Amino acid sequence: MHLDLADLRLFVAVAEAGSITGGAARAGLALASASARLRDLEAEAGTALLHRHRRGATPTPAGQALLRHARLVLAQLDSLRGELAGAQRGQVRLLANTAAATAWLPELLARFLARHPRLDLALEERPSRDVAEAVASGAAPLGIAADHADLSGLESFPFRTDRLVVVAPPFHALAGQGGLRFAELLGCDLVGLAGDSALQRHLAGHARRGGQAMRLRIQAQGPEVVCRMVALGAGLAILPEAVLRPGHGLAVLALREDWAERRLRLVARRLATLPEPARLLLQHLRHSPAEPSG
């Protein structure tokens, strides 16, 4: 069976995105080209690798086997690149949840890049459960995830503590409340984070488990834009407390749920097998002082 690295990357991207459209976008391919590559890959394998359905695409049992091996092959390739980083540029892939990606990592990663001019970083925002699964499977060497995810089998280290809060304009009827339950918010107009936001997917999951849906009036790009829209009365929002800037003029209310407080942890599959660039990044993140951006 002939396997092309570009096809393996595409297949992993589709499996992680849950759709051919999303996987094609992650792989930087046109949808028609990605679909043709996947059909050729299935023809080469002699079996269906994806269940295609109205909501997306998921791997078949044969596809799950290919996914495991594809991740290992791509991880080994990343490791090889890392070993050669002394002679050429290397890259580290880091997955992180919304709080880490927006509150702490911009400054931390900028300082890392300044200290290591021959290394590049690929930062991807994912829900904590997806981060843990990707690191455990070998799809990424490092991740930052909240401890509600299954971190068993991974080596992990404390990173930061974060709390989700409710932000409201000061003139809102609920602005004077000391705190709110998540269920109370589901009847309110909300401003959410746009795109493939890990936090928004996390909150939507909690709503679904309660048999409800979030009333999102708009989804905006980034916490700062969300706060500006909330301040003008577009709705309430749930954000990591660490991303809020001083003097924003918003009412900040406690989110009264056990899952609102998250202890974030750095995770790796096995420290002993980390490529050198990933080991350097892990050390940098472990030993940097806590300074949320803004």
CSV table of C-alpha atoms in Angstrom, one decimal:
chain,number,residue,atom,x,y,z
A,1,MET,CA,0.0,0.0,0.0
A,2,HIS,CA,1.5,3.3,-1.1
A,3,LEU,CA,1.0,6.1,1.5
A,4,ASP,CA,1.7,9.8,0.9
A,5,LEU,CA,2.7,12.0,3.8
A,6,ALA,CA,0.3,14.7,2.5
A,7,ASP,CA,-2.5,12.2,2.5
A,8,LEU,CA,-1.7,11.1,6.0
A,9,ARG,CA,-1.7,14.7,7.2
A,10,LEU,CA,-5.1,15.3,5.5
A,11,PHE,CA,-6.6,12.2,7.0
A,12,VAL,CA,-5.5,13.2,10.5
A,13,ALA,CA,-6.8,16.7,9.9
A,14,VAL,CA,-10.2,15.4,8.8
A,15,ALA,CA,-10.4,13.0,11.8
A,16,GLU,CA,-9.6,15.8,14.2
A,17,ALA,CA,-11.9,18.3,12.6
A,18,GLY,CA,-14.8,15.8,12.3
A,19,SER,CA,-15.5,16.8,8.7
A,20,ILE,CA,-13.9,16.8,5.3
A,21,THR,CA,-14.5,20.5,4.9
A,22,GLY,CA,-12.8,21.3,8.2
A,23,GLY,CA,-9.9,18.9,7.5
A,24,ALA,CA,-9.4,20.4,4.1
A,25,ALA,CA,-9.2,23.9,5.6
A,26,ARG,CA,-6.6,22.7,8.2
A,27,ALA,CA,-4.6,21.0,5.6
A,28,GLY,CA,-4.7,24.0,3.3
A,29,LEU,CA,-6.5,22.2,0.5
A,30,ALA,CA,-9.5,22.9,-1.6
A,31,LEU,CA,-12.5,20.8,-0.7
A,32,ALA,CA,-12.6,19.1,-4.1
A,33,SER,CA,-8.9,18.2,-4.0
A,34,ALA,CA,-9.2,16.9,-0.4
A,35,SER,CA,-12.2,14.7,-1.4
A,36,ALA,CA,-10.3,13.3,-4.3
A,37,ARG,CA,-7.3,12.5,-2.2
A,38,LEU,CA,-9.4,10.7,0.4
A,39,ARG,CA,-11.2,8.6,-2.3
A,40,ASP,CA,-7.8,7.6,-3.7
A,41,LEU,CA,-6.6,6.7,-0.2
A,42,GLU,CA,-9.6,4.5,0.3
A,43,ALA,CA,-9.1,2.9,-3.1
A,44,GLU,CA,-5.5,2.2,-2.1
A,45,ALA,CA,-6.6,0.7,1.2
A,46,GLY,CA,-9.3,-1.3,-0.4
A,47,THR,CA,-11.8,-0.4,2.3
A,48,ALA,CA,-13.8,2.6,3.6
A,49,LEU,CA,-11.8,4.8,6.0
A,50,LEU,CA,-14.5,7.4,6.8
A,51,HIS,CA,-18.2,7.3,7.7
A,52,ARG,CA,-19.6,10.2,5.8
A,53,HIS,CA,-22.8,11.6,7.2
A,54,ARG,CA,-24.8,14.8,7.3
A,55,ARG,CA,-22.9,16.3,10.3
A,56,GLY,CA,-19.4,15.5,9.0
A,57,ALA,CA,-17.1,12.4,8.8
A,58,THR,CA,-15.7,10.0,11.3
A,59,PRO,CA,-13.2,7.2,10.9
A,60,THR,CA,-14.4,3.6,10.4
A,61,PRO,CA,-12.6,0.9,12.3
A,62,ALA,CA,-10.1,0.7,9.5
A,63,GLY,CA,-9.8,4.4,9.6
A,64,GLN,CA,-9.1,4.4,13.3
A,65,ALA,CA,-6.2,2.0,12.7
A,66,LEU,CA,-4.8,4.3,9.9
A,67,LEU,CA,-5.3,7.3,12.2
A,68,ARG,CA,-3.2,5.7,15.0
A,69,HIS,CA,-0.4,4.8,12.6
A,70,ALA,CA,-0.5,8.1,10.8
A,71,ARG,CA,-0.1,10.0,14.0
A,72,LEU,CA,2.9,7.9,15.0
A,73,VAL,CA,4.5,8.4,11.6
A,74,LEU,CA,3.9,12.2,11.7
A,75,ALA,CA,5.2,12.4,15.3
A,76,GLN,CA,8.3,10.5,14.3
A,77,LEU,CA,8.8,12.9,11.4
A,78,ASP,CA,8.5,15.9,13.8
A,79,SER,CA,11.0,14.2,16.1
A,80,LEU,CA,13.4,13.8,13.2
A,81,ARG,CA,13.1,17.5,12.4
A,82,GLY,CA,13.7,18.3,16.0
A,83,GLU,CA,16.9,16.2,16.0
A,84,LEU,CA,18.1,18.2,13.0
A,85,ALA,CA,17.2,21.5,14.6
A,86,GLY,CA,20.8,22.3,15.3
A,87,ALA,CA,21.5,22.4,11.5
A,88,GLN,CA,18.1,23.8,10.3
A,89,ARG,CA,14.9,25.3,11.5
A,90,GLY,CA,12.7,23.2,13.8
A,91,GLN,CA,9.1,23.4,14.8
A,92,VAL,CA,7.1,22.6,17.9
A,93,ARG,CA,3.4,21.9,17.9
A,94,LEU,CA,1.6,23.0,21.0
A,95,LEU,CA,-2.2,22.5,21.7
A,96,ALA,CA,-3.9,24.7,24.3
A,97,ASN,CA,-7.3,25.5,25.6
A,98,THR,CA,-8.7,29.0,25.2
A,99,ALA,CA,-7.6,30.4,28.6
A,100,ALA,CA,-4.0,29.4,28.1
A,101,ALA,CA,-3.9,30.4,24.4
A,102,THR,CA,-5.3,33.9,25.0
A,103,ALA,CA,-4.3,34.8,28.6
A,104,TRP,CA,-0.7,33.5,29.1
A,105,LEU,CA,0.8,32.1,26.0
A,106,PRO,CA,1.2,35.2,23.7
A,107,GLU,CA,3.9,36.7,25.9
A,108,LEU,CA,5.4,33.3,27.0
A,109,LEU,CA,5.7,32.1,23.4
A,110,ALA,CA,7.1,35.4,22.1
A,111,ARG,CA,9.9,35.3,24.7
A,112,PHE,CA,10.6,31.7,23.7
A,113,LEU,CA,10.9,32.5,20.0
A,114,ALA,CA,13.2,35.5,20.8
A,115,ARG,CA,15.5,33.1,22.8
A,116,HIS,CA,15.4,30.4,20.1
A,117,PRO,CA,15.6,32.0,16.7
A,118,ARG,CA,15.9,28.7,14.9
A,119,LEU,CA,12.7,27.3,16.3
A,120,ASP,CA,9.1,27.9,15.1
A,121,LEU,CA,5.9,27.2,16.9
A,122,ALA,CA,2.5,25.9,15.7
A,123,LEU,CA,-0.1,26.9,18.4
A,124,GLU,CA,-3.6,25.4,18.0
A,125,GLU,CA,-6.5,26.2,20.3
A,126,ARG,CA,-8.5,23.0,21.2
A,127,PRO,CA,-10.9,21.9,24.0
A,128,SER,CA,-9.0,20.4,26.9
A,129,ARG,CA,-10.3,16.9,26.2
A,130,ASP,CA,-9.1,17.1,22.6
A,131,VAL,CA,-5.7,18.4,23.8
A,132,ALA,CA,-5.3,15.4,26.2
A,133,GLU,CA,-6.4,12.9,23.5
A,134,ALA,CA,-4.0,14.4,20.9
A,135,VAL,CA,-1.0,14.2,23.2
A,136,ALA,CA,-1.9,10.7,24.4
A,137,SER,CA,-2.2,9.5,20.7
A,138,GLY,CA,1.1,11.1,19.7
A,139,ALA,CA,-0.6,13.7,17.5
A,140,ALA,CA,1.2,16.5,19.3
A,141,PRO,CA,4.2,16.4,21.7
A,142,LEU,CA,2.9,19.0,24.2
A,143,GLY,CA,-0.4,20.4,25.4
A,144,ILE,CA,-2.0,22.6,28.0
A,145,ALA,CA,-5.4,21.3,29.3
A,146,ALA,CA,-7.7,21.8,32.2
A,147,ASP,CA,-7.7,19.0,34.7
A,148,HIS,CA,-11.3,18.0,34.0
A,149,ALA,CA,-9.9,16.2,31.0
A,150,ASP,CA,-8.6,12.6,31.3
A,151,LEU,CA,-4.9,13.1,31.8
A,152,SER,CA,-4.2,9.5,32.9
A,153,GLY,CA,-1.2,8.0,31.2
A,154,LEU,CA,0.3,11.4,30.5
A,155,GLU,CA,3.1,13.2,32.4
A,156,SER,CA,1.8,16.5,33.6
A,157,PHE,CA,2.9,19.6,35.4
A,158,PRO,CA,1.0,22.6,37.0
A,159,PHE,CA,0.7,25.5,34.7
A,160,ARG,CA,-1.9,28.1,35.9
A,161,THR,CA,-5.2,28.3,37.7
A,162,ASP,CA,-8.1,29.9,35.7
A,163,ARG,CA,-11.7,30.7,36.5
A,164,LEU,CA,-14.5,31.2,34.1
A,165,VAL,CA,-16.6,34.3,35.0
A,166,VAL,CA,-19.7,36.1,33.6
A,167,VAL,CA,-19.2,39.6,32.2
A,168,ALA,CA,-22.1,42.0,31.8
A,169,PRO,CA,-22.6,45.7,31.0
A,170,PRO,CA,-23.0,47.7,34.3
A,171,PHE,CA,-26.6,48.7,33.3
A,172,HIS,CA,-27.7,45.0,32.8
A,173,ALA,CA,-30.5,43.8,35.2
A,174,LEU,CA,-28.3,41.0,36.4
A,175,ALA,CA,-25.1,43.1,36.9
A,176,GLY,CA,-25.7,43.5,40.6
A,177,GLN,CA,-25.9,39.7,41.3
A,178,GLY,CA,-23.1,38.2,43.2
A,179,GLY,CA,-23.0,35.2,40.8
A,180,LEU,CA,-25.1,33.1,38.4
A,181,ARG,CA,-25.6,29.5,37.6
A,182,PHE,CA,-25.0,28.4,34.1
A,183,ALA,CA,-28.6,27.4,33.6
A,184,GLU,CA,-29.7,30.9,34.4
A,185,LEU,CA,-27.5,32.2,31.6
A,186,LEU,CA,-29.1,30.0,29.0
A,187,GLY,CA,-32.2,32.1,29.0
A,188,CYS,CA,-30.1,35.3,28.3
A,189,ASP,CA,-28.8,36.8,25.1
A,190,LEU,CA,-25.1,35.9,24.9
A,191,VAL,CA,-22.0,37.0,23.1
A,192,GLY,CA,-19.7,34.1,22.3
A,193,LEU,CA,-16.3,33.5,20.8
A,194,ALA,CA,-16.2,32.8,17.1
A,195,GLY,CA,-14.8,30.1,14.9
A,196,ASP,CA,-13.4,26.9,16.3
A,197,SER,CA,-13.1,28.4,19.9
A,198,ALA,CA,-12.2,25.7,22.4
A,199,LEU,CA,-14.1,27.6,25.2
A,200,GLN,CA,-17.3,27.9,23.1
A,201,ARG,CA,-17.3,24.2,22.3
A,202,HIS,CA,-16.7,23.5,26.0
A,203,LEU,CA,-19.7,25.7,27.1
A,204,ALA,CA,-21.9,24.3,24.3
A,205,GLY,CA,-21.2,20.8,25.6
A,206,HIS,CA,-22.3,21.7,29.1
A,207,ALA,CA,-25.5,23.2,27.7
A,208,ARG,CA,-26.3,20.1,25.6
A,209,ARG,CA,-25.7,17.9,28.7
A,210,GLY,CA,-28.4,19.9,30.4
A,211,GLY,CA,-30.7,19.5,27.5
A,212,GLN,CA,-30.6,23.1,26.5
A,213,ALA,CA,-28.9,25.4,24.0
A,214,MET,CA,-27.0,28.7,24.3
A,215,ARG,CA,-28.8,31.8,22.8
A,216,LEU,CA,-25.8,33.2,21.0
A,217,ARG,CA,-26.7,36.6,19.4
A,218,ILE,CA,-23.3,36.9,17.8
A,219,GLN,CA,-19.9,35.2,17.9
A,220,ALA,CA,-16.9,37.6,17.9
A,221,GLN,CA,-13.2,37.2,17.2
A,222,GLY,CA,-11.3,37.2,20.5
A,223,PRO,CA,-12.1,38.1,24.1
A,224,GLU,CA,-11.3,41.8,23.6
A,225,VAL,CA,-13.9,42.1,20.9
A,226,VAL,CA,-16.4,40.1,23.0
A,227,CYS,CA,-15.9,42.5,25.9
A,228,ARG,CA,-16.4,45.6,23.7
A,229,MET,CA,-19.7,44.2,22.4
A,230,VAL,CA,-20.9,43.2,25.9
A,231,ALA,CA,-20.1,46.8,27.2
A,232,LEU,CA,-22.4,48.2,24.5
A,233,GLY,CA,-25.3,45.9,25.5
A,234,ALA,CA,-25.1,43.1,22.9
A,235,GLY,CA,-25.5,40.4,25.7
A,236,LEU,CA,-23.7,38.7,28.5
A,237,ALA,CA,-20.5,36.5,28.0
A,238,ILE,CA,-18.6,33.8,29.8
A,239,LEU,CA,-14.8,34.3,29.6
A,240,PRO,CA,-11.7,33.2,31.4
A,241,GLU,CA,-11.1,35.8,34.2
A,242,ALA,CA,-7.4,36.0,33.2
A,243,VAL,CA,-8.2,37.5,29.8
A,244,LEU,CA,-10.1,40.5,31.3
A,245,ARG,CA,-8.2,43.8,31.1
A,246,PRO,CA,-8.2,46.3,34.0
A,247,GLY,CA,-10.6,49.2,33.5
A,248,HIS,CA,-12.8,47.4,31.1
A,249,GLY,CA,-15.9,48.9,32.8
A,250,LEU,CA,-17.8,45.6,32.9
A,251,ALA,CA,-19.6,43.9,35.7
A,252,VAL,CA,-17.8,40.6,36.6
A,253,LEU,CA,-20.0,38.0,38.2
A,254,ALA,CA,-19.0,34.6,39.6
A,255,LEU,CA,-20.1,31.6,37.5
A,256,ARG,CA,-21.4,29.3,40.3
A,257,GLU,CA,-20.4,25.9,38.8
A,258,ASP,CA,-17.7,23.5,40.1
A,259,TRP,CA,-16.3,23.3,36.5
A,260,ALA,CA,-15.8,27.1,36.4
A,261,GLU,CA,-12.5,26.8,38.2
A,262,ARG,CA,-9.9,25.0,36.1
A,263,ARG,CA,-6.4,24.0,37.0
A,264,LEU,CA,-4.4,24.1,33.8
A,265,ARG,CA,-1.6,21.5,33.4
A,266,LEU,CA,1.2,21.1,30.9
A,267,VAL,CA,1.0,17.6,29.5
A,268,ALA,CA,3.4,15.4,27.5
A,269,ARG,CA,3.2,11.7,26.5
A,270,ARG,CA,6.7,10.8,27.7
A,271,LEU,CA,9.4,13.3,28.7
A,272,ALA,CA,12.1,10.8,27.9
A,273,THR,CA,11.1,10.7,24.2
A,274,LEU,CA,10.4,14.4,23.6
A,275,PRO,CA,12.3,15.9,20.7
A,276,GLU,CA,14.8,18.6,21.8
A,277,PRO,CA,12.7,21.6,20.6
A,278,ALA,CA,9.6,20.3,22.5
A,279,ARG,CA,11.8,19.7,25.6
A,280,LEU,CA,13.1,23.3,25.5
A,281,LEU,CA,9.5,24.7,25.2
A,282,LEU,CA,8.3,22.5,28.1
A,283,GLN,CA,11.1,23.8,30.3
A,284,HIS,CA,10.4,27.4,29.3
A,285,LEU,CA,6.7,27.1,30.1
A,286,ARG,CA,7.2,25.3,33.4
A,287,HIS,CA,9.6,27.9,34.8
A,288,SER,CA,8.2,31.1,33.5
A,289,PRO,CA,6.4,33.4,36.1
A,290,ALA,CA,2.6,33.7,35.9
A,291,GLU,CA,1.8,36.9,34.0
A,292,PRO,CA,-1.6,36.9,32.2
A,293,SER,CA,-1.6,39.2,29.2
A,294,GLY,CA,-3.4,42.6,29.5
